[in-house]
Short mmCIF file of C-alpha atoms (C1' of nucleotides) in Angstrom, two decimals:
data_model
loop_
_atom_site.label_atom_id
_atom_site.label_comp_id
_atom_site.label_asym_id
_atom_site.label_seq_id
_atom_site.Cartn_x
_atom_site.Cartn_y
_atom_site.Cartn_z
CA MET A 139 -9.33 22.75 112.07
CA ILE A 140 -6.54 24.19 110.03
CA GLN A 141 -7.07 25.40 106.50
CA THR A 142 -4.43 26.62 104.12
CA ASP A 143 -5.09 29.60 101.94
CA VAL A 144 -6.83 28.35 98.85
CA SER A 145 -6.06 31.54 96.99
CA GLY A 146 -2.35 31.04 97.45
CA LEU A 147 -1.81 31.02 93.73
CA HIS A 148 -2.45 34.70 93.59
CA GLN A 149 0.66 35.41 95.57
CA GLY A 150 2.84 35.17 92.52
CA SER A 151 5.16 32.42 93.66
CA ALA A 152 3.45 29.99 91.32
CA MET A 153 3.31 32.42 88.45
CA LEU A 154 4.67 31.43 85.09
CA ASP A 155 8.21 32.26 84.29
CA ALA A 156 8.62 34.32 81.18
CA PRO A 157 11.04 32.36 79.03
CA GLY A 158 10.70 34.73 76.10
CA ALA A 159 10.11 37.85 78.06
CA ASP A 160 11.61 40.06 75.38
CA ALA A 161 8.80 39.08 73.04
CA LEU A 162 6.36 40.59 75.47
CA THR A 163 7.37 44.09 74.59
CA ASP A 164 6.08 43.67 71.02
CA ARG A 165 2.52 44.39 71.98
CA PRO A 166 1.35 47.75 73.32
CA ALA A 167 0.59 47.90 77.03
CA GLY A 168 -3.05 47.43 77.90
CA PHE A 169 -4.00 45.65 74.70
CA PRO A 170 -3.01 42.04 75.11
CA ALA A 171 -4.92 39.23 73.49
CA VAL A 172 -7.51 37.97 75.93
CA ASP A 173 -8.61 34.39 76.11
CA ILE A 174 -10.84 32.37 78.35
CA ARG A 175 -9.66 28.94 79.45
CA ILE A 176 -11.83 26.42 81.21
CA ALA A 177 -11.19 23.41 83.40
CA LEU A 178 -14.34 21.35 82.86
CA PHE A 179 -14.80 18.44 85.24
CA SER A 180 -17.11 15.49 85.37
CA VAL A 181 -17.28 12.37 87.47
CA GLU A 182 -17.59 9.14 85.51
CA ASN A 183 -18.29 6.09 87.65
CA GLY A 184 -16.14 7.11 90.55
CA ALA A 185 -13.33 8.86 88.68
CA LEU A 186 -12.83 12.59 88.29
CA ARG A 187 -12.07 13.60 84.71
CA VAL A 188 -11.17 16.80 82.84
CA ALA A 189 -12.30 17.64 79.34
CA LEU A 190 -9.55 18.20 76.78
CA VAL A 191 -9.98 19.33 73.21
CA ARG A 192 -7.61 18.95 70.26
CA HIS A 193 -5.38 21.99 69.67
CA GLY A 194 -3.22 21.51 66.61
CA SER A 195 -0.76 18.80 67.54
CA GLY A 196 -1.81 17.98 71.10
CA TYR A 197 -4.62 18.44 73.55
CA GLY A 198 -5.42 21.30 75.84
CA LEU A 199 -8.12 22.83 77.98
CA PRO A 200 -11.12 24.22 76.12
CA ARG A 201 -10.51 27.84 75.29
CA GLY A 202 -11.69 30.69 73.17
CA VAL A 203 -11.71 34.39 72.59
CA PRO A 204 -14.43 36.36 74.33
CA ARG A 205 -16.65 38.59 72.27
CA ALA A 206 -17.10 42.17 73.38
CA THR A 207 -19.56 41.76 76.21
CA VAL A 208 -19.81 42.85 79.75
CA ASN A 209 -20.64 39.35 80.94
CA LEU A 210 -17.51 37.25 80.83
CA ASP A 211 -19.18 34.32 82.57
CA ALA A 212 -21.69 34.06 79.75
CA GLU A 213 -18.82 34.09 77.27
CA ALA A 214 -17.19 31.26 79.17
CA ARG A 215 -20.39 29.26 78.88
CA ARG A 216 -20.66 29.94 75.18
CA ILE A 217 -17.06 28.97 74.55
CA LEU A 218 -17.54 25.80 76.53
CA ARG A 219 -20.61 24.90 74.52
CA ASP A 220 -18.95 25.65 71.20
CA ASP A 221 -15.75 23.88 72.09
CA THR A 222 -16.97 20.74 73.84
CA GLY A 223 -20.69 20.44 73.07
CA HIS A 224 -21.45 20.32 76.77
CA ILE A 225 -23.82 22.63 78.62
CA ASP A 226 -22.28 23.44 81.95
CA GLN A 227 -24.18 22.94 85.17
CA TYR A 228 -21.88 25.32 86.98
CA VAL A 229 -19.35 27.94 85.96
CA GLU A 230 -17.10 29.94 88.24
CA GLN A 231 -14.33 32.33 87.40
CA LEU A 232 -11.02 31.42 88.99
CA TYR A 233 -8.31 33.98 88.35
CA THR A 234 -6.56 35.82 85.59
CA LEU A 235 -2.96 35.38 84.61
CA GLY A 236 -0.54 36.73 82.10
CA VAL A 237 0.86 34.21 79.64
CA ASP A 238 3.62 34.54 77.12
CA SER A 239 2.87 32.05 74.38
CA GLU A 240 3.91 32.01 70.75
CA ARG A 241 5.45 35.46 71.04
CA THR A 242 2.17 36.96 72.13
CA TRP A 243 1.26 38.43 75.45
CA THR A 244 -2.07 36.97 76.43
CA VAL A 245 -4.26 37.61 79.43
CA VAL A 246 -5.91 34.31 80.29
CA ILE A 247 -9.12 34.39 82.30
CA SER A 248 -9.53 30.95 83.80
CA TYR A 249 -12.74 29.19 84.75
CA LEU A 250 -13.88 26.13 86.62
CA ALA A 251 -16.90 24.33 85.16
CA LEU A 252 -18.86 21.22 86.01
CA VAL A 253 -21.17 18.97 84.02
CA ALA A 254 -23.28 16.01 84.94
CA PRO A 255 -22.57 12.86 82.98
CA ASP A 256 -25.13 12.77 80.15
CA GLY A 257 -26.35 9.51 78.75
CA PRO A 258 -24.32 6.30 78.55
CA GLY A 259 -20.84 7.83 78.04
CA ILE A 260 -20.02 11.47 78.65
CA ASP A 261 -18.52 12.06 75.22
CA ALA A 262 -21.07 14.30 73.53
CA GLY A 263 -18.99 16.95 71.80
CA GLY A 264 -15.53 16.73 70.29
CA CYS A 265 -13.70 16.40 73.57
CA GLU A 266 -11.79 13.74 75.43
CA TRP A 267 -12.24 13.01 79.10
CA ARG A 268 -8.93 12.33 80.83
CA LEU A 269 -8.15 11.42 84.39
CA VAL A 270 -6.93 14.54 86.16
CA ALA A 271 -3.52 13.08 86.97
CA GLU A 272 -2.66 12.00 83.44
CA PRO A 273 -2.33 14.67 80.88
CA PRO A 274 0.86 16.46 79.97
CA LEU A 275 -0.29 20.00 79.33
CA THR A 276 1.27 23.33 78.59
CA GLU A 277 2.48 25.21 81.61
CA ALA A 278 -0.46 27.61 81.55
CA ASP A 279 -3.05 24.87 81.12
CA GLN A 280 -1.48 22.91 83.94
CA MET A 281 -1.64 25.91 86.23
CA VAL A 282 -5.28 26.45 85.47
CA LEU A 283 -6.02 22.77 86.01
CA ASP A 284 -4.13 22.62 89.30
CA TYR A 285 -5.82 25.69 90.64
CA ALA A 286 -9.25 24.55 89.48
CA LEU A 287 -8.74 21.29 91.32
CA LEU A 288 -7.66 23.10 94.45
CA ARG A 289 -10.72 25.30 94.37
CA LEU A 290 -13.03 22.42 93.55
CA ARG A 291 -11.70 20.35 96.43
CA ALA A 292 -12.01 23.23 98.85
CA LYS A 293 -15.38 24.42 97.67
CA ILE A 294 -17.03 21.03 97.62
CA GLY A 295 -16.59 21.13 101.39
CA TYR A 296 -18.74 24.16 102.09
CA THR A 297 -21.07 24.51 99.11
CA THR A 298 -23.43 22.28 97.23
CA ILE A 299 -21.66 22.37 93.89
CA ALA A 300 -21.24 18.58 94.00
CA PHE A 301 -24.86 18.23 92.90
CA ARG A 302 -23.87 19.89 89.63
CA LEU A 303 -21.89 16.76 88.85
CA LEU A 304 -24.86 14.44 89.17
CA PRO A 305 -27.98 13.76 87.11
CA PRO A 306 -31.29 15.11 88.48
CA MET A 307 -31.96 11.85 90.29
CA PHE A 308 -29.18 10.11 92.12
CA THR A 309 -28.43 7.81 95.01
CA LEU A 310 -26.59 8.92 98.10
CA ARG A 311 -23.87 6.47 97.21
CA GLU A 312 -23.35 8.25 93.88
CA LEU A 313 -23.11 11.54 95.71
CA GLN A 314 -20.57 10.09 98.09
CA ASP A 315 -18.62 8.63 95.17
CA ALA A 316 -18.41 12.10 93.66
CA TYR A 317 -17.06 13.52 96.92
CA GLU A 318 -14.52 10.76 97.24
CA ALA A 319 -13.40 11.12 93.63
CA ILE A 320 -12.81 14.82 94.11
CA LEU A 321 -11.26 14.69 97.55
CA GLY A 322 -9.19 11.63 96.76
CA HIS A 323 -9.94 9.86 100.01
CA PRO A 324 -12.85 7.87 101.46
CA VAL A 325 -15.38 9.46 103.80
CA ASP A 326 -17.52 7.88 106.47
CA LYS A 327 -20.91 6.83 105.14
CA ARG A 328 -22.99 7.61 108.20
CA ASN A 329 -21.47 10.98 108.90
CA PHE A 330 -21.72 11.83 105.24
CA ARG A 331 -25.41 11.08 105.08
CA ARG A 332 -26.16 12.90 108.28
CA ARG A 333 -24.49 16.05 107.05
CA VAL A 334 -25.96 15.97 103.60
CA ALA A 335 -29.42 15.50 105.05
CA ALA A 336 -28.85 18.37 107.47
CA ALA A 337 -27.23 20.86 105.13
CA ALA A 338 -28.46 20.24 101.60
CA PRO A 339 -31.99 20.57 100.27
CA ILE A 340 -32.56 17.06 98.97
CA GLU A 341 -35.66 14.93 99.05
CA ALA A 342 -36.20 11.22 98.69
CA THR A 343 -38.32 10.52 95.62
CA GLY A 344 -39.66 7.21 96.87
CA GLU A 345 -38.31 5.50 93.75
CA ARG A 346 -35.56 2.94 94.07
CA ARG A 347 -32.87 1.80 91.72
CA ARG A 348 -32.03 -1.92 91.42
CA ASP A 349 -28.61 -2.51 89.97
CA GLY A 350 -27.22 -5.74 91.36
CA SER A 351 -27.87 -8.62 93.62
CA HIS A 352 -28.39 -6.47 96.65
CA ARG A 353 -30.82 -4.09 98.23
CA PRO A 354 -31.86 -1.26 95.88
CA ALA A 355 -30.93 2.33 96.69
CA GLU A 356 -33.33 5.17 97.26
CA LEU A 357 -33.25 7.91 94.61
CA TYR A 358 -32.97 11.53 95.68
CA ARG A 359 -33.54 14.86 94.02
CA TYR A 360 -31.70 18.12 94.75
CA HIS A 361 -33.84 21.18 95.32
CA GLY A 362 -31.29 23.95 95.71
CA ASP A 363 -31.51 27.47 94.50
CA ARG A 364 -29.17 27.68 91.55
CA SER A 365 -27.86 31.12 92.50
CA THR A 366 -27.23 30.52 96.19
CA GLU A 367 -24.92 27.57 96.47
CA THR A 368 -25.28 26.90 100.14
CA TYR A 369 -23.11 25.68 102.90
CA LEU A 370 -22.19 22.05 103.24
CA THR A 371 -19.71 20.06 105.28
CA PRO A 372 -16.34 21.74 105.75
CA PRO A 373 -14.36 19.17 107.66
CA TRP A 374 -13.58 16.55 105.07
CA ALA A 375 -12.08 19.12 102.80
CA ALA A 376 -9.52 20.01 105.44
CA ASP A 377 -7.63 16.80 104.74
CA ALA A 378 -7.46 17.54 101.04
CA GLU A 379 -6.35 21.10 101.67
CA ARG A 380 -3.57 20.11 103.98
CA GLY A 381 -2.03 17.94 101.24
CA MET B 89 -21.97 27.60 111.41
CA ILE B 90 -23.51 28.65 108.13
CA GLN B 91 -21.48 30.40 105.48
CA THR B 92 -22.76 31.84 102.27
CA ASP B 93 -20.77 31.52 99.10
CA VAL B 94 -18.29 34.33 99.10
CA SER B 95 -17.64 33.95 95.40
CA GLY B 96 -21.27 34.57 94.61
CA LEU B 97 -20.37 37.51 92.46
CA HIS B 98 -19.06 35.15 89.84
CA GLN B 99 -22.48 33.78 89.22
CA GLY B 100 -23.38 36.63 86.95
CA SER B 101 -26.43 37.87 88.81
CA ALA B 102 -24.48 40.83 90.09
CA MET B 103 -22.78 41.49 86.77
CA LEU B 104 -22.97 44.90 85.23
CA ASP B 105 -25.74 45.54 82.82
CA ALA B 106 -24.59 46.74 79.43
CA PRO B 107 -26.39 50.02 78.91
CA GLY B 108 -24.50 50.89 75.75
CA ALA B 109 -23.98 47.38 74.51
CA ASP B 110 -23.91 48.45 70.89
CA ALA B 111 -20.74 50.40 71.52
CA LEU B 112 -19.06 47.17 72.53
CA THR B 113 -18.88 45.95 68.97
CA ASP B 114 -16.47 48.71 67.99
CA ARG B 115 -13.46 46.82 69.22
CA PRO B 116 -12.29 43.51 67.77
CA ALA B 117 -13.03 40.44 69.87
CA GLY B 118 -10.14 39.32 72.02
CA PHE B 119 -8.41 42.69 72.08
CA PRO B 120 -10.17 44.78 74.66
CA ALA B 121 -8.41 47.37 76.73
CA VAL B 122 -7.19 45.78 79.92
CA ASP B 123 -6.93 47.63 83.16
CA ILE B 124 -6.15 46.78 86.73
CA ARG B 125 -8.26 48.28 89.46
CA ILE B 126 -7.45 48.10 93.14
CA ALA B 127 -9.41 48.40 96.35
CA LEU B 128 -6.73 49.47 98.81
CA PHE B 129 -7.75 49.38 102.45
CA SER B 130 -6.26 50.67 105.64
CA VAL B 131 -7.46 50.96 109.21
CA GLU B 132 -7.01 54.40 110.73
CA ASN B 133 -7.72 54.52 114.44
CA GLY B 134 -10.61 52.13 114.40
CA ALA B 135 -12.13 53.00 111.02
CA LEU B 136 -11.76 51.08 107.79
CA ARG B 137 -10.90 53.31 104.85
CA VAL B 138 -10.41 52.93 101.09
CA ALA B 139 -7.91 54.84 99.02
CA LEU B 140 -9.32 56.97 96.22
CA VAL B 141 -7.37 58.94 93.65
CA ARG B 142 -8.45 61.86 91.51
CA HIS B 143 -9.71 60.86 88.05
CA GLY B 144 -10.58 63.90 86.00
CA SER B 145 -13.67 65.36 87.61
CA GLY B 146 -14.23 62.94 90.48
CA TYR B 147 -12.52 60.27 92.49
CA GLY B 148 -12.16 56.56 91.82
CA LEU B 149 -10.23 53.48 92.78
CA PRO B 150 -6.55 53.44 91.89
CA ARG B 151 -6.12 51.96 88.45
CA GLY B 152 -3.72 51.57 85.62
CA VAL B 153 -2.80 49.75 82.49
CA PRO B 154 -0.62 46.68 82.92
CA ARG B 155 2.60 46.46 80.98
CA ALA B 156 3.27 43.33 78.98
CA THR B 157 4.33 40.95 81.71
CA VAL B 158 3.44 37.53 82.84
CA ASN B 159 3.07 38.64 86.43
CA LEU B 160 -0.12 40.61 86.82
CA ASP B 161 0.18 40.76 90.60
CA ALA B 162 3.48 42.58 90.26
CA GLU B 163 1.82 45.01 87.87
CA ALA B 164 -0.92 45.61 90.40
CA ARG B 165 1.74 46.44 92.98
CA ARG B 166 3.51 48.78 90.62
CA ILE B 167 0.31 50.58 89.67
CA LEU B 168 -0.59 50.93 93.31
CA ARG B 169 2.77 52.40 94.11
CA ASP B 170 2.69 54.80 91.17
CA ASP B 171 -0.89 55.85 91.78
CA THR B 172 -1.01 56.21 95.55
CA GLY B 173 2.57 56.26 96.77
CA HIS B 174 1.84 53.35 99.09
CA ILE B 175 3.69 50.06 99.20
CA ASP B 176 1.19 47.32 99.74
CA GLN B 177 1.58 44.81 102.54
CA TYR B 178 -0.75 42.41 100.80
CA VAL B 179 -2.17 42.05 97.31
CA GLU B 180 -4.69 39.52 96.13
CA GLN B 181 -6.44 39.24 92.82
CA LEU B 182 -10.21 39.23 93.12
CA TYR B 183 -11.92 38.64 89.80
CA THR B 184 -12.12 39.94 86.29
CA LEU B 185 -15.09 41.64 84.75
CA GLY B 186 -16.09 43.17 81.47
CA VAL B 187 -16.90 46.87 81.59
CA ASP B 188 -18.38 49.12 78.98
CA SER B 189 -17.12 52.60 79.72
CA GLU B 190 -16.68 55.56 77.47
CA ARG B 191 -17.55 53.55 74.37
CA THR B 192 -14.72 51.14 75.02
CA TRP B 193 -14.87 47.51 75.99
CA THR B 194 -12.52 47.05 78.91
CA VAL B 195 -11.53 43.97 80.81
CA VAL B 196 -10.99 45.03 84.40
CA ILE B 197 -8.82 42.84 86.61
CA SER B 198 -9.67 43.74 90.17
CA TYR B 199 -7.46 43.51 93.24
CA LEU B 200 -7.70 43.75 96.97
CA ALA B 201 -4.74 45.39 98.72
CA LEU B 202 -3.87 46.27 102.28
CA VAL B 203 -1.43 48.73 103.82
CA ALA B 204 -0.41 49.45 107.35
CA PRO B 205 -0.88 53.03 108.44
CA ASP B 206 2.52 54.73 107.99
CA GLY B 207 3.56 57.56 110.19
CA PRO B 208 1.21 60.08 111.77
CA GLY B 209 -1.43 60.28 109.02
CA ILE B 210 -1.77 57.73 106.24
CA ASP B 211 -1.73 60.25 103.44
CA ALA B 212 1.63 59.65 101.81
CA GLY B 213 0.86 59.71 98.08
CA GLY B 214 -1.73 61.66 96.16
CA CYS B 215 -4.67 59.74 97.46
CA GLU B 216 -7.60 60.32 99.76
CA TRP B 217 -8.74 57.91 102.41
CA ARG B 218 -12.49 57.66 102.59
CA LEU B 219 -14.74 55.67 104.86
CA VAL B 220 -15.96 52.63 102.96
CA ALA B 221 -19.62 53.57 103.22
CA GLU B 222 -19.24 57.09 101.85
CA PRO B 223 -18.07 57.44 98.35
CA PRO B 224 -20.30 57.65 95.29
CA LEU B 225 -18.37 55.69 92.69
CA THR B 226 -18.88 54.49 89.18
CA GLU B 227 -20.79 51.25 88.87
CA ALA B 228 -17.66 49.25 88.12
CA ASP B 229 -15.65 50.80 90.95
CA GLN B 230 -18.52 50.16 93.34
CA MET B 231 -18.68 46.51 92.34
CA VAL B 232 -14.98 46.08 92.89
CA LEU B 233 -15.20 47.80 96.25
CA ASP B 234 -18.20 45.75 97.37
CA TYR B 235 -16.62 42.51 96.39
CA ALA B 236 -13.28 43.45 97.93
CA LEU B 237 -15.05 44.17 101.20
CA LEU B 238 -16.90 40.87 101.06
CA ARG B 239 -13.67 38.98 100.49
CA LEU B 240 -11.81 40.94 103.13
CA ARG B 241 -14.49 40.31 105.72
CA ALA B 242 -14.62 36.63 104.92
CA LYS B 243 -10.90 36.14 104.68
CA ILE B 244 -10.02 37.94 107.85
CA GLY B 245 -11.84 35.10 109.59
CA TYR B 246 -9.63 32.28 108.46
CA THR B 247 -6.30 33.84 107.51
CA THR B 248 -3.85 36.21 109.11
CA ILE B 249 -4.16 39.05 106.62
CA ALA B 250 -5.28 41.38 109.39
CA PHE B 251 -1.64 41.72 110.44
CA ARG B 252 -0.97 43.36 107.10
CA LEU B 253 -3.02 46.30 108.32
CA LEU B 254 -0.87 46.89 111.36
CA PRO B 255 2.61 48.24 111.97
CA PRO B 256 5.33 45.71 112.91
CA MET B 257 4.65 46.22 116.60
CA PHE B 258 1.12 46.49 117.82
CA THR B 259 -1.07 45.90 120.85
CA LEU B 260 -3.75 43.24 120.93
CA ARG B 261 -6.32 45.97 121.30
CA GLU B 262 -5.17 47.49 118.00
CA LEU B 263 -5.52 44.10 116.35
CA GLN B 264 -8.98 43.71 117.76
CA ASP B 265 -9.89 47.21 116.60
CA ALA B 266 -8.86 46.23 113.08
CA TYR B 267 -11.10 43.15 113.22
CA GLU B 268 -14.02 45.12 114.52
CA ALA B 269 -13.58 47.86 111.94
CA ILE B 270 -13.63 45.31 109.14
CA LEU B 271 -16.38 43.09 110.46
CA GLY B 272 -18.49 45.98 111.60
CA HIS B 273 -19.39 44.50 114.94
CA PRO B 274 -17.69 44.08 118.34
CA VAL B 275 -16.02 40.81 119.33
CA ASP B 276 -15.40 39.33 122.77
CA LYS B 277 -12.01 40.38 124.11
CA ARG B 278 -11.14 37.16 125.93
CA ASN B 279 -12.19 34.81 123.14
CA PHE B 280 -10.39 37.01 120.65
CA ARG B 281 -7.12 36.88 122.53
CA ARG B 282 -7.35 33.14 123.12
CA ARG B 283 -7.83 32.44 119.45
CA VAL B 284 -5.19 34.80 118.22
CA ALA B 285 -2.69 33.29 120.64
CA ALA B 286 -3.65 29.79 119.52
CA ALA B 287 -3.76 30.33 115.78
CA ALA B 288 -1.39 33.14 114.86
CA PRO B 289 2.38 33.24 115.24
CA ILE B 290 2.77 36.29 117.44
CA GLU B 291 5.15 36.95 120.27
CA ALA B 292 5.11 39.41 123.09
CA THR B 293 8.10 41.72 122.81
CA GLY B 294 8.24 42.59 126.49
CA GLU B 295 7.93 46.28 125.62
CA ARG B 296 4.88 48.20 126.70
CA ARG B 297 3.13 51.23 125.36
CA ARG B 298 1.85 53.93 127.70
CA ASP B 299 -0.84 56.08 126.16
CA GLY B 300 -3.21 57.27 128.83
CA SER B 301 -4.03 57.19 132.46
CA HIS B 302 -4.26 53.46 132.62
CA ARG B 303 -2.23 50.31 132.52
CA PRO B 304 0.13 50.19 129.51
CA ALA B 305 -0.43 47.56 126.83
CA GLU B 306 2.01 44.85 125.86
CA LEU B 307 3.46 45.17 122.36
CA TYR B 308 3.43 42.15 120.05
CA ARG B 309 5.17 41.21 116.86
CA TYR B 310 3.82 39.00 114.08
CA HIS B 311 6.08 36.22 112.87
CA GLY B 312 4.13 34.70 110.02
CA ASP B 313 5.45 33.40 106.76
CA ARG B 314 4.44 35.97 104.19
CA SER B 315 3.47 33.36 101.61
CA THR B 316 1.41 31.07 103.82
CA GLU B 317 -1.32 33.16 105.31
CA THR B 318 -2.55 30.77 107.93
CA TYR B 319 -5.81 29.89 109.52
CA LEU B 320 -7.44 32.15 112.05
CA THR B 321 -10.81 32.47 113.68
CA PRO B 322 -13.70 31.57 111.39
CA PRO B 323 -16.74 32.13 113.54
CA TRP B 324 -17.03 35.91 113.80
CA ALA B 325 -16.89 36.28 110.08
CA ALA B 326 -20.04 34.22 109.73
CA ASP B 327 -22.09 37.15 110.97
CA ALA B 328 -20.64 39.47 108.41
CA GLU B 329 -21.14 36.95 105.62
CA ARG B 330 -24.75 36.40 106.43
CA GLY B 331 -25.45 40.10 105.93
"C1'" DG C 8 -28.20 -19.38 102.50
"C1'" DC C 9 -24.87 -16.42 100.94
"C1'" DA C 10 -22.79 -12.51 98.79
"C1'" DA C 11 -23.18 -7.47 98.23
"C1'" DA C 12 -24.45 -3.04 98.87
"C1'" DA C 13 -28.08 -0.12 101.51
"C1'" DG C 14 -29.27 1.83 105.47
"C1'" DT C 15 -29.18 3.35 110.46
"C1'" DG C 16 -27.42 5.65 116.31
"C1'" DT C 17 -24.51 6.44 119.99
"C1'" DT C 18 -20.52 7.91 122.34
"C1'" DT C 19 -16.63 10.99 122.69
"C1'" DG C 20 -13.73 14.89 122.21
"C1'" DA C 21 -12.82 19.55 120.45
"C1'" DC C 22 -13.89 23.91 120.14
"C1'" DA C 23 -16.76 28.27 120.15
"C1'" DT C 24 -19.61 31.02 123.24
"C1'" DA C 25 -20.98 33.60 127.01
"C1'" DC C 26 -19.73 35.91 130.83
"C1'" DA C 27 -17.23 39.27 135.34
"C1'" DC C 28 -13.55 40.59 137.85
"C1'" DC C 29 -8.71 42.26 139.20
"C1'" DC C 30 -4.53 45.01 137.54
"C1'" DA C 31 -1.59 48.87 136.48
"C1'" DT C 32 -1.32 53.43 135.57
"C1'" DG C 33 -2.22 58.85 135.43
"C1'" DT C 34 -4.48 62.51 137.48
"C1'" DA D 124 -9.22 57.46 145.48
"C1'" DC D 125 -10.99 57.11 141.17
"C1'" DA D 126 -11.30 56.68 136.36
"C1'" DT D 127 -9.55 54.26 132.35
"C1'" DG D 128 -8.36 50.69 129.53
"C1'" DG D 129 -5.30 46.16 130.02
"C1'" DG D 130 -5.43 41.69 131.12
"C1'" DT D 131 -7.19 36.91 132.65
"C1'" DG D 132 -10.42 31.64 133.38
"C1'" DT D 133 -14.47 28.71 133.63
"C1'" DA D 134 -18.76 26.46 132.58
"C1'" DT D 135 -21.80 25.03 128.82
"C1'" DG D 136 -23.40 23.59 124.43
"C1'" DT D 137 -22.79 22.34 119.62
"C1'" DC D 138 -20.97 19.73 116.30
"C1'" DA D 139 -17.68 16.61 113.91
"C1'" DA D 140 -15.40 12.01 114.38
"C1'" DA D 141 -15.13 7.31 115.16
"C1'" DC D 142 -17.25 3.14 115.02
"C1'" DA D 143 -20.53 -2.07 113.69
"C1'" DC D 144 -24.57 -4.23 112.81
"C1'" DT D 145 -29.15 -5.18 110.47
"C1'" DT D 146 -31.82 -5.07 106.03
"C1'" DT D 147 -33.01 -6.11 101.40
"C1'" DT D 148 -32.25 -8.01 97.32
"C1'" DG D 149 -30.30 -11.50 93.34
"C1'" DC D 150 -28.41 -15.69 92.58
#
DNA sequence: GCAAAAGTGTTTGACATACACCCATGT
DNA sequence: ACATGGGTGTATGTCAAACACTTTTGC
């Protein structure tokens, strides 16, 4: 099994160019503006989507200015709630980059967040859900999105964060759909179920869901500790990482 | 193989408490002080050490204020060079945390860095090399150090960053010593060599090194692409991660 | 009875682990 | 000749991958 370095972005090769680098000198060293920027994902019937919010003329990732606290993760959650109306099921800091935008030097702390689809559509707050391939974004937003996707694809392979994308009760097919949407390729049903059963704390509820002219699916519940996202299934991710 | 989530620190449970949280309100939101803090490691004959520099009364991790640039990694390198006199062989951003120190809200961007031992001692600049267990540090420095160690231990298992701790020519025993120093437990010599040979781009130089009353060791050179740190040897790391 | 998705086992290959002896040198 | 670290191969088990058919329901 070969894995490429998921943290490759840190190496600087993918860093933003500084088109107006002279403007950067305007602000005193050590006191840049700081903002938090979040790639919020959800899976809506088999498709992975990112949340975008209106920013002046166009759309961009949800973002905001942190208040003076020691807990940046909590600030990310607050900003997400204020900006999109969604309550995250999972938040993880990604990395921090310098950005030169509108003549201001800004330090952007980027986050990955996940929500389960809530209710009929997943359009609660004032945000749009776009397919991850689609949107033309600013350079910085695009970087954050790309890296968030990379991390999500890698991490779904060895943690249980995928359950954060599903409602409390779900079918194994829905879980598999989430994996396939994120990885971008199909996975084997039998191997998938075996591994999930072995590695993730899920239990069959006994209830079934009928939704077509076919055998109904068993509903499962996830019983994982929220703080210890545990190991799950590396090997499928390898394909996605190689790409 | 079970792996725990190496990024667990992001989940907030290990975040700093805010003992003087009222002081945080002094500074306007979005314009905290920003500083870069670096856990710089080296292996000195079989022992893993961290670089500390003098900060007023005591010692702490190398740190500094970034200049207004888009490339924070480059700033980390510069600060490291200025503060310790060492030129890093490897730098990787870890995570960013809020710190309340000396009545100032500071956003600390933390880094992991590695250097090869240079020359007879590894004491070039104005820094001290301490064993990783030893030093009493500030809460923030300790967090950065702990997390850097966690990442280093995990990452040494599936990348080739260990070569960044060695001089250009090295024996396989030296490489193994570096692994054992970082992981904190011995590894099997034959399995180690097999895996290194299979997974890492190294070549025997044909030269030998005589250093005792025993058979001389073959010297090897590492031929890896600096930007693509490739896969190497997961399984030993699992032990360290479980701890 | 047929279409449509749910559910279920076995075989095979790859790879990690454990483990013990001979080799080259200096004294 | 002996002490010291350098260097090498095999046997075993675990685990992921590939793969096809039966079951239950709605129409």
